[in-house]
């Protein structure tokens, strides 16, 4: 709990100002004649901008303006933070782009009113100040922010396939200059308060006990408004804008194609065409975002945003200590990185393995990760302290959570859990990171098999957000909830799945990777296979992905799945592994690598197969397997399957996941194409019997 002194909300007192009918806002006038207008959105844990909040805000501004105060401070009455942005649930209500534009222009008028109030205005910020929240704050003359880890500022609209729409494109550029503002808007990245101050986004950064005083001082002293450096004026001239815009487009093109992600290109065009004319750019901003709302990309990204929120609700009811004790057994690729991640996220971690030599590389990797991610030396030292090498296994007796990540061998795992079960506290959560062994087989010899849960992380642990929570019908539901709670506690997204071979994500990915290998065997060049997947929108080609995962791992998963389904594993995979070509880690796999970097392959051309055929062979096998998983209830519904594939594998986010993709394409058309491919290439393309019911 934070002490009174550290509470981030305002403690200013004064005479209340009546705001008739207001449910979300409160205002008071202090002894200096400054009005403090506080937002506490009713019935919600976080402040966001919905129509009602905005309407009340407009009325409040008029009431306050009529009293001609010394100044106005806008703040949040929620300890959680200032404003997380627009309430995107309301976006769905727009009937068409014209209706959306009308609504947006109303917000523009309201924010312009705030911007032109005839007295000083200050936004007093703590916690998240994002999207529309930052756009509102940018209308104030000054901003003061709390110096703590939770205070973040950003314009993340681009992550929803949009760009700022409440005047933010104009005001961010005015405040920061083109380069910094475009970087902020095109990446959607969030800044901590200090960085925001360095860029010129906030004027003062202070500890909680000084926030009110700093806000008041900005009103009383009215310092000059900061402007970006003079050379920004040059970048904004009509001669320079097309050149700068071309550079920006080239940067964006490295990450996103215009046909997949139109929003960054729309933003650049907006500035290129109207950057010299404030009023025109504001009008064009509204029209542009109204159009973007209705793009399939934005619709899918918004849907995924809600689904991500849905994943966050799993495990919400689990009670979790502030700093749980996690005991990780096995300090290899996965165990070492899981331990480091848990320590980074505040858990007290003990890491066990058979000998010191197996742990040393994990600790070296962990220290490197802490150095990269934690710039504050105290925070870094604290993370290092939280990760303790524990060869004797002393941490086991005290652990709240035990995570097993030893070699993928049933007998070894069973023997280990017999020991863990005897030594750990009865209430400790027992988890295995197995990627292919049925949970029931590992749990079989435990006195209480219901206790064991699968907590399946993906590699690399620090980048992959999804963690599968694997259960059987026998698993104690409470243990599953606690496992999901643990995954949330370390900032990851839990996805409940059944303990079927390959679980969900690997199972769906396997046919896609195997088809890529098959295509390569048939003479389609590596680069042509991978290029087709990139053109579809995957973040990486399947053959390169197989190299990154490790061909030995692919082979092991392939065998498990083949054993379960009777399918075959491509012969090339076995040959590569037998030859010691294990992928990137061994310097060669499908591609060759030097110092971890992929070398350009020798073959060129497309191997005579049209790219559309390559894509369909890859993606429709994946879709077909997704249908099979839904049919077998490996996952509860299509939405969870889609979000799992996006966050577990990077499946083209703008397409919304495999099932959303098949829906968009037309499930009948997808099915017919599978039938056609089955005729040409064999039974592996036969549409799954569940195809029709899955889409009905
Ligand atoms: P690894 O071979 O890199 O590491 C295994 C570690 O466990 C080694 O350091 C070994 O010394 C240690 N170990 C073996 N027996 C032990 C015992 N009885 N007590 C203590 N330590 C013991 O393996 P990796 O890749 O980290 O995999 C670990 C587990 O995670 C496996 O179950 C694997 O299926 C799963 N997994 C692997 C992924 C990957 O991409 N490598 C992805 C997701 C899950």
PDB file of N, CA and C and ligand atoms in Angstrom, residues 329-336 352-355 358-359 404-409 412-413 416 432-437 456-459 506 549 553 585, ligand 1:
ATOM      1  N   UNK A 329      12.820 -25.027 -11.807  1.00  0.00           N
ATOM      2  CA  UNK A 329      13.749 -26.159 -11.879  1.00  0.00           C
ATOM      3  C   UNK A 329      14.094 -26.418 -13.337  1.00  0.00           C
ATOM      4  N   UNK A 330      15.379 -26.372 -13.637  1.00  0.00           N
ATOM      5  CA  UNK A 330      15.855 -26.493 -15.020  1.00  0.00           C
ATOM      6  C   UNK A 330      16.219 -25.100 -15.514  1.00  0.00           C
ATOM      7  N   UNK A 331      17.524 -24.856 -15.684  1.00  0.00           N
ATOM      8  CA  UNK A 331      17.977 -23.498 -16.032  1.00  0.00           C
ATOM      9  C   UNK A 331      18.410 -23.425 -17.490  1.00  0.00           C
ATOM     10  N   UNK A 332      17.743 -24.200 -18.349  1.00  0.00           N
ATOM     11  CA  UNK A 332      18.100 -24.178 -19.776  1.00  0.00           C
ATOM     12  C   UNK A 332      17.487 -22.982 -20.476  1.00  0.00           C
ATOM     13  N   UNK A 333      17.276 -23.142 -21.786  1.00  0.00           N
ATOM     14  CA  UNK A 333      16.716 -22.056 -22.602  1.00  0.00           C
ATOM     15  C   UNK A 333      15.470 -21.474 -21.944  1.00  0.00           C
ATOM     16  N   UNK A 334      14.537 -22.349 -21.581  1.00  0.00           N
ATOM     17  CA  UNK A 334      13.251 -21.868 -21.090  1.00  0.00           C
ATOM     18  C   UNK A 334      13.300 -21.525 -19.605  1.00  0.00           C
ATOM     19  N   UNK A 335      13.765 -22.472 -18.783  1.00  0.00           N
ATOM     20  CA  UNK A 335      13.768 -22.250 -17.330  1.00  0.00           C
ATOM     21  C   UNK A 335      14.567 -21.003 -16.964  1.00  0.00           C
ATOM     22  N   UNK A 336      15.733 -20.852 -17.580  1.00  0.00           N
ATOM     23  CA  UNK A 336      16.581 -19.695 -17.279  1.00  0.00           C
ATOM     24  C   UNK A 336      15.851 -18.402 -17.602  1.00  0.00           C
ATOM     25  N   UNK A 352      16.999 -23.641  -9.888  1.00  0.00           N
ATOM     26  CA  UNK A 352      17.733 -24.879  -9.614  1.00  0.00           C
ATOM     27  C   UNK A 352      18.093 -25.597 -10.912  1.00  0.00           C
ATOM     28  N   UNK A 353      19.189 -26.343 -10.871  1.00  0.00           N
ATOM     29  CA  UNK A 353      19.552 -27.231 -11.976  1.00  0.00           C
ATOM     30  C   UNK A 353      20.467 -28.287 -11.372  1.00  0.00           C
ATOM     31  N   UNK A 354      20.968 -29.168 -12.234  1.00  0.00           N
ATOM     32  CA  UNK A 354      21.775 -30.266 -11.706  1.00  0.00           C
ATOM     33  C   UNK A 354      23.140 -29.797 -11.233  1.00  0.00           C
ATOM     34  N   UNK A 355      23.741 -28.892 -11.976  1.00  0.00           N
ATOM     35  CA  UNK A 355      25.098 -28.431 -11.637  1.00  0.00           C
ATOM     36  C   UNK A 355      25.226 -26.956 -11.952  1.00  0.00           C
ATOM     37  N   UNK A 358      25.282 -25.527 -15.548  1.00  0.00           N
ATOM     38  CA  UNK A 358      24.059 -25.372 -16.339  1.00  0.00           C
ATOM     39  C   UNK A 358      23.355 -24.043 -16.028  1.00  0.00           C
ATOM     40  N   UNK A 359      23.627 -23.502 -14.829  1.00  0.00           N
ATOM     41  CA  UNK A 359      22.922 -22.282 -14.418  1.00  0.00           C
ATOM     42  C   UNK A 359      23.656 -21.032 -14.880  1.00  0.00           C
ATOM     43  N   UNK A 404       8.460 -26.261 -13.417  1.00  0.00           N
ATOM     44  CA  UNK A 404       9.413 -27.269 -13.903  1.00  0.00           C
ATOM     45  C   UNK A 404       9.715 -27.000 -15.370  1.00  0.00           C
ATOM     46  N   UNK A 405      11.010 -26.909 -15.708  1.00  0.00           N
ATOM     47  CA  UNK A 405      11.407 -26.702 -17.120  1.00  0.00           C
ATOM     48  C   UNK A 405      12.656 -27.533 -17.410  1.00  0.00           C
ATOM     49  N   UNK A 406      12.618 -28.805 -17.012  1.00  0.00           N
ATOM     50  CA  UNK A 406      13.761 -29.682 -17.304  1.00  0.00           C
ATOM     51  C   UNK A 406      13.551 -30.326 -18.672  1.00  0.00           C
ATOM     52  N   UNK A 407      14.463 -31.220 -19.037  1.00  0.00           N
ATOM     53  CA  UNK A 407      14.382 -31.835 -20.368  1.00  0.00           C
ATOM     54  C   UNK A 407      13.022 -32.482 -20.618  1.00  0.00           C
ATOM     55  N   UNK A 408      12.669 -32.547 -21.893  1.00  0.00           N
ATOM     56  CA  UNK A 408      11.354 -33.078 -22.284  1.00  0.00           C
ATOM     57  C   UNK A 408      11.382 -34.611 -22.221  1.00  0.00           C
ATOM     58  N   UNK A 409      11.297 -35.164 -21.023  1.00  0.00           N
ATOM     59  CA  UNK A 409      11.406 -36.610 -20.846  1.00  0.00           C
ATOM     60  C   UNK A 409      10.433 -37.006 -19.740  1.00  0.00           C
ATOM     61  N   UNK A 412      11.864 -38.504 -16.417  1.00  0.00           N
ATOM     62  CA  UNK A 412      12.588 -37.493 -15.628  1.00  0.00           C
ATOM     63  C   UNK A 412      11.601 -36.549 -14.953  1.00  0.00           C
ATOM     64  N   UNK A 413      10.557 -36.156 -15.680  1.00  0.00           N
ATOM     65  CA  UNK A 413       9.590 -35.210 -15.115  1.00  0.00           C
ATOM     66  C   UNK A 413       8.800 -35.879 -13.980  1.00  0.00           C
ATOM     67  N   UNK A 416      10.959 -36.128 -10.940  1.00  0.00           N
ATOM     68  CA  UNK A 416      11.140 -34.803 -10.341  1.00  0.00           C
ATOM     69  C   UNK A 416       9.897 -34.388  -9.553  1.00  0.00           C
ATOM     70  N   UNK A 432       4.160 -27.267 -14.874  1.00  0.00           N
ATOM     71  CA  UNK A 432       5.161 -27.792 -15.803  1.00  0.00           C
ATOM     72  C   UNK A 432       5.125 -26.987 -17.101  1.00  0.00           C
ATOM     73  N   UNK A 433       6.316 -26.787 -17.666  1.00  0.00           N
ATOM     74  CA  UNK A 433       6.421 -26.053 -18.933  1.00  0.00           C
ATOM     75  C   UNK A 433       6.526 -27.019 -20.119  1.00  0.00           C
ATOM     76  N   UNK A 434       6.141 -28.260 -19.900  1.00  0.00           N
ATOM     77  CA  UNK A 434       6.254 -29.220 -21.010  1.00  0.00           C
ATOM     78  C   UNK A 434       5.590 -28.684 -22.274  1.00  0.00           C
ATOM     79  N   UNK A 435       6.206 -29.000 -23.431  1.00  0.00           N
ATOM     80  CA  UNK A 435       5.588 -28.514 -24.662  1.00  0.00           C
ATOM     81  C   UNK A 435       4.834 -29.622 -25.384  1.00  0.00           C
ATOM     82  N   UNK A 436       5.005 -30.869 -24.932  1.00  0.00           N
ATOM     83  CA  UNK A 436       4.344 -31.928 -25.695  1.00  0.00           C
ATOM     84  C   UNK A 436       3.859 -33.118 -24.872  1.00  0.00           C
ATOM     85  N   UNK A 437       4.318 -33.251 -23.634  1.00  0.00           N
ATOM     86  CA  UNK A 437       3.909 -34.447 -22.879  1.00  0.00           C
ATOM     87  C   UNK A 437       2.530 -34.210 -22.264  1.00  0.00           C
ATOM     88  N   UNK A 456       2.536 -23.205 -20.186  1.00  0.00           N
ATOM     89  CA  UNK A 456       3.382 -23.376 -21.363  1.00  0.00           C
ATOM     90  C   UNK A 456       3.808 -22.025 -21.946  1.00  0.00           C
ATOM     91  N   UNK A 457       5.047 -21.652 -21.646  1.00  0.00           N
ATOM     92  CA  UNK A 457       5.621 -20.409 -22.180  1.00  0.00           C
ATOM     93  C   UNK A 457       6.129 -20.667 -23.601  1.00  0.00           C
ATOM     94  N   UNK A 458       6.276 -19.580 -24.355  1.00  0.00           N
ATOM     95  CA  UNK A 458       6.850 -19.696 -25.690  1.00  0.00           C
ATOM     96  C   UNK A 458       8.220 -19.039 -25.726  1.00  0.00           C
ATOM     97  N   UNK A 459       8.980 -19.453 -26.690  1.00  0.00           N
ATOM     98  CA  UNK A 459      10.366 -19.007 -26.825  1.00  0.00           C
ATOM     99  C   UNK A 459      10.440 -17.914 -27.899  1.00  0.00           C
ATOM    100  N   UNK A 506       1.115 -24.661 -30.890  1.00  0.00           N
ATOM    101  CA  UNK A 506       2.064 -25.476 -31.653  1.00  0.00           C
ATOM    102  C   UNK A 506       1.346 -26.408 -32.613  1.00  0.00           C
ATOM    103  N   UNK A 549      12.989 -21.362 -34.047  1.00  0.00           N
ATOM    104  CA  UNK A 549      12.463 -22.247 -32.997  1.00  0.00           C
ATOM    105  C   UNK A 549      13.469 -23.371 -32.719  1.00  0.00           C
ATOM    106  N   UNK A 553      13.475 -29.014 -32.096  1.00  0.00           N
ATOM    107  CA  UNK A 553      12.204 -28.792 -31.390  1.00  0.00           C
ATOM    108  C   UNK A 553      11.045 -29.056 -32.351  1.00  0.00           C
ATOM    109  N   UNK A 585      20.511 -21.626 -34.010  1.00  0.00           N
ATOM    110  CA  UNK A 585      21.416 -21.862 -32.883  1.00  0.00           C
ATOM    111  C   UNK A 585      22.657 -22.653 -33.293  1.00  0.00           C
TER     112      UNK A 585
HETATM  113  P1  LIG B   1      17.134 -27.289 -22.134  1.00  0.00           P
HETATM  114  O1  LIG B   1      17.717 -28.564 -22.533  1.00  0.00           O
HETATM  115  O2  LIG B   1      17.680 -26.025 -22.686  1.00  0.00           O
HETATM  116  O3  LIG B   1      17.204 -27.166 -20.543  1.00  0.00           O
HETATM  117  C1  LIG B   1      16.856 -28.181 -19.672  1.00  0.00           C
HETATM  118  C2  LIG B   1      17.631 -27.952 -18.380  1.00  0.00           C
HETATM  119  O4  LIG B   1      17.102 -28.819 -17.401  1.00  0.00           O
HETATM  120  C3  LIG B   1      19.121 -28.233 -18.499  1.00  0.00           C
HETATM  121  O5  LIG B   1      19.839 -27.134 -18.004  1.00  0.00           O
HETATM  122  C4  LIG B   1      19.317 -29.467 -17.637  1.00  0.00           C
HETATM  123  O6  LIG B   1      20.567 -29.470 -16.978  1.00  0.00           O
HETATM  124  C5  LIG B   1      18.195 -29.312 -16.640  1.00  0.00           C
HETATM  125  N1  LIG B   1      17.767 -30.567 -16.028  1.00  0.00           N
HETATM  126  C6  LIG B   1      17.557 -31.756 -16.624  1.00  0.00           C
HETATM  127  N2  LIG B   1      17.140 -32.657 -15.710  1.00  0.00           N
HETATM  128  C7  LIG B   1      17.091 -32.011 -14.528  1.00  0.00           C
HETATM  129  C8  LIG B   1      16.724 -32.396 -13.209  1.00  0.00           C
HETATM  130  N3  LIG B   1      16.308 -33.629 -12.946  1.00  0.00           N
HETATM  131  N4  LIG B   1      16.793 -31.455 -12.244  1.00  0.00           N
HETATM  132  C9  LIG B   1      17.189 -30.216 -12.498  1.00  0.00           C
HETATM  133  N5  LIG B   1      17.546 -29.809 -13.720  1.00  0.00           N
HETATM  134  C10 LIG B   1      17.485 -30.683 -14.722  1.00  0.00           C
HETATM  135  O7  LIG B   1      15.573 -27.412 -22.422  1.00  0.00           O
HETATM  136  P2  LIG B   1      14.515 -26.282 -22.776  1.00  0.00           P
HETATM  137  O8  LIG B   1      14.496 -26.046 -24.235  1.00  0.00           O
HETATM  138  O9  LIG B   1      14.703 -25.158 -21.855  1.00  0.00           O
HETATM  139  O10 LIG B   1      13.148 -27.014 -22.430  1.00  0.00           O
HETATM  140  C11 LIG B   1      12.742 -27.229 -21.115  1.00  0.00           C
HETATM  141  C12 LIG B   1      11.277 -27.592 -21.107  1.00  0.00           C
HETATM  142  O11 LIG B   1      10.538 -26.546 -21.700  1.00  0.00           O
HETATM  143  C13 LIG B   1      10.927 -28.827 -21.894  1.00  0.00           C
HETATM  144  O12 LIG B   1       9.880 -29.495 -21.241  1.00  0.00           O
HETATM  145  C14 LIG B   1      10.471 -28.280 -23.238  1.00  0.00           C
HETATM  146  O13 LIG B   1       9.583 -29.134 -23.895  1.00  0.00           O
HETATM  147  C15 LIG B   1       9.768 -27.035 -22.790  1.00  0.00           C
HETATM  148  N6  LIG B   1       9.656 -25.981 -23.792  1.00  0.00           N
HETATM  149  C16 LIG B   1      10.683 -25.688 -24.633  1.00  0.00           C
HETATM  150  C17 LIG B   1      10.571 -24.664 -25.566  1.00  0.00           C
HETATM  151  C18 LIG B   1      11.717 -24.318 -26.456  1.00  0.00           C
HETATM  152  O14 LIG B   1      11.506 -23.565 -27.423  1.00  0.00           O
HETATM  153  N7  LIG B   1      12.921 -24.764 -26.187  1.00  0.00           N
HETATM  154  C19 LIG B   1       9.319 -23.889 -25.691  1.00  0.00           C
HETATM  155  C20 LIG B   1       8.322 -24.243 -24.707  1.00  0.00           C
HETATM  156  C21 LIG B   1       8.496 -25.272 -23.822  1.00  0.00           C
END
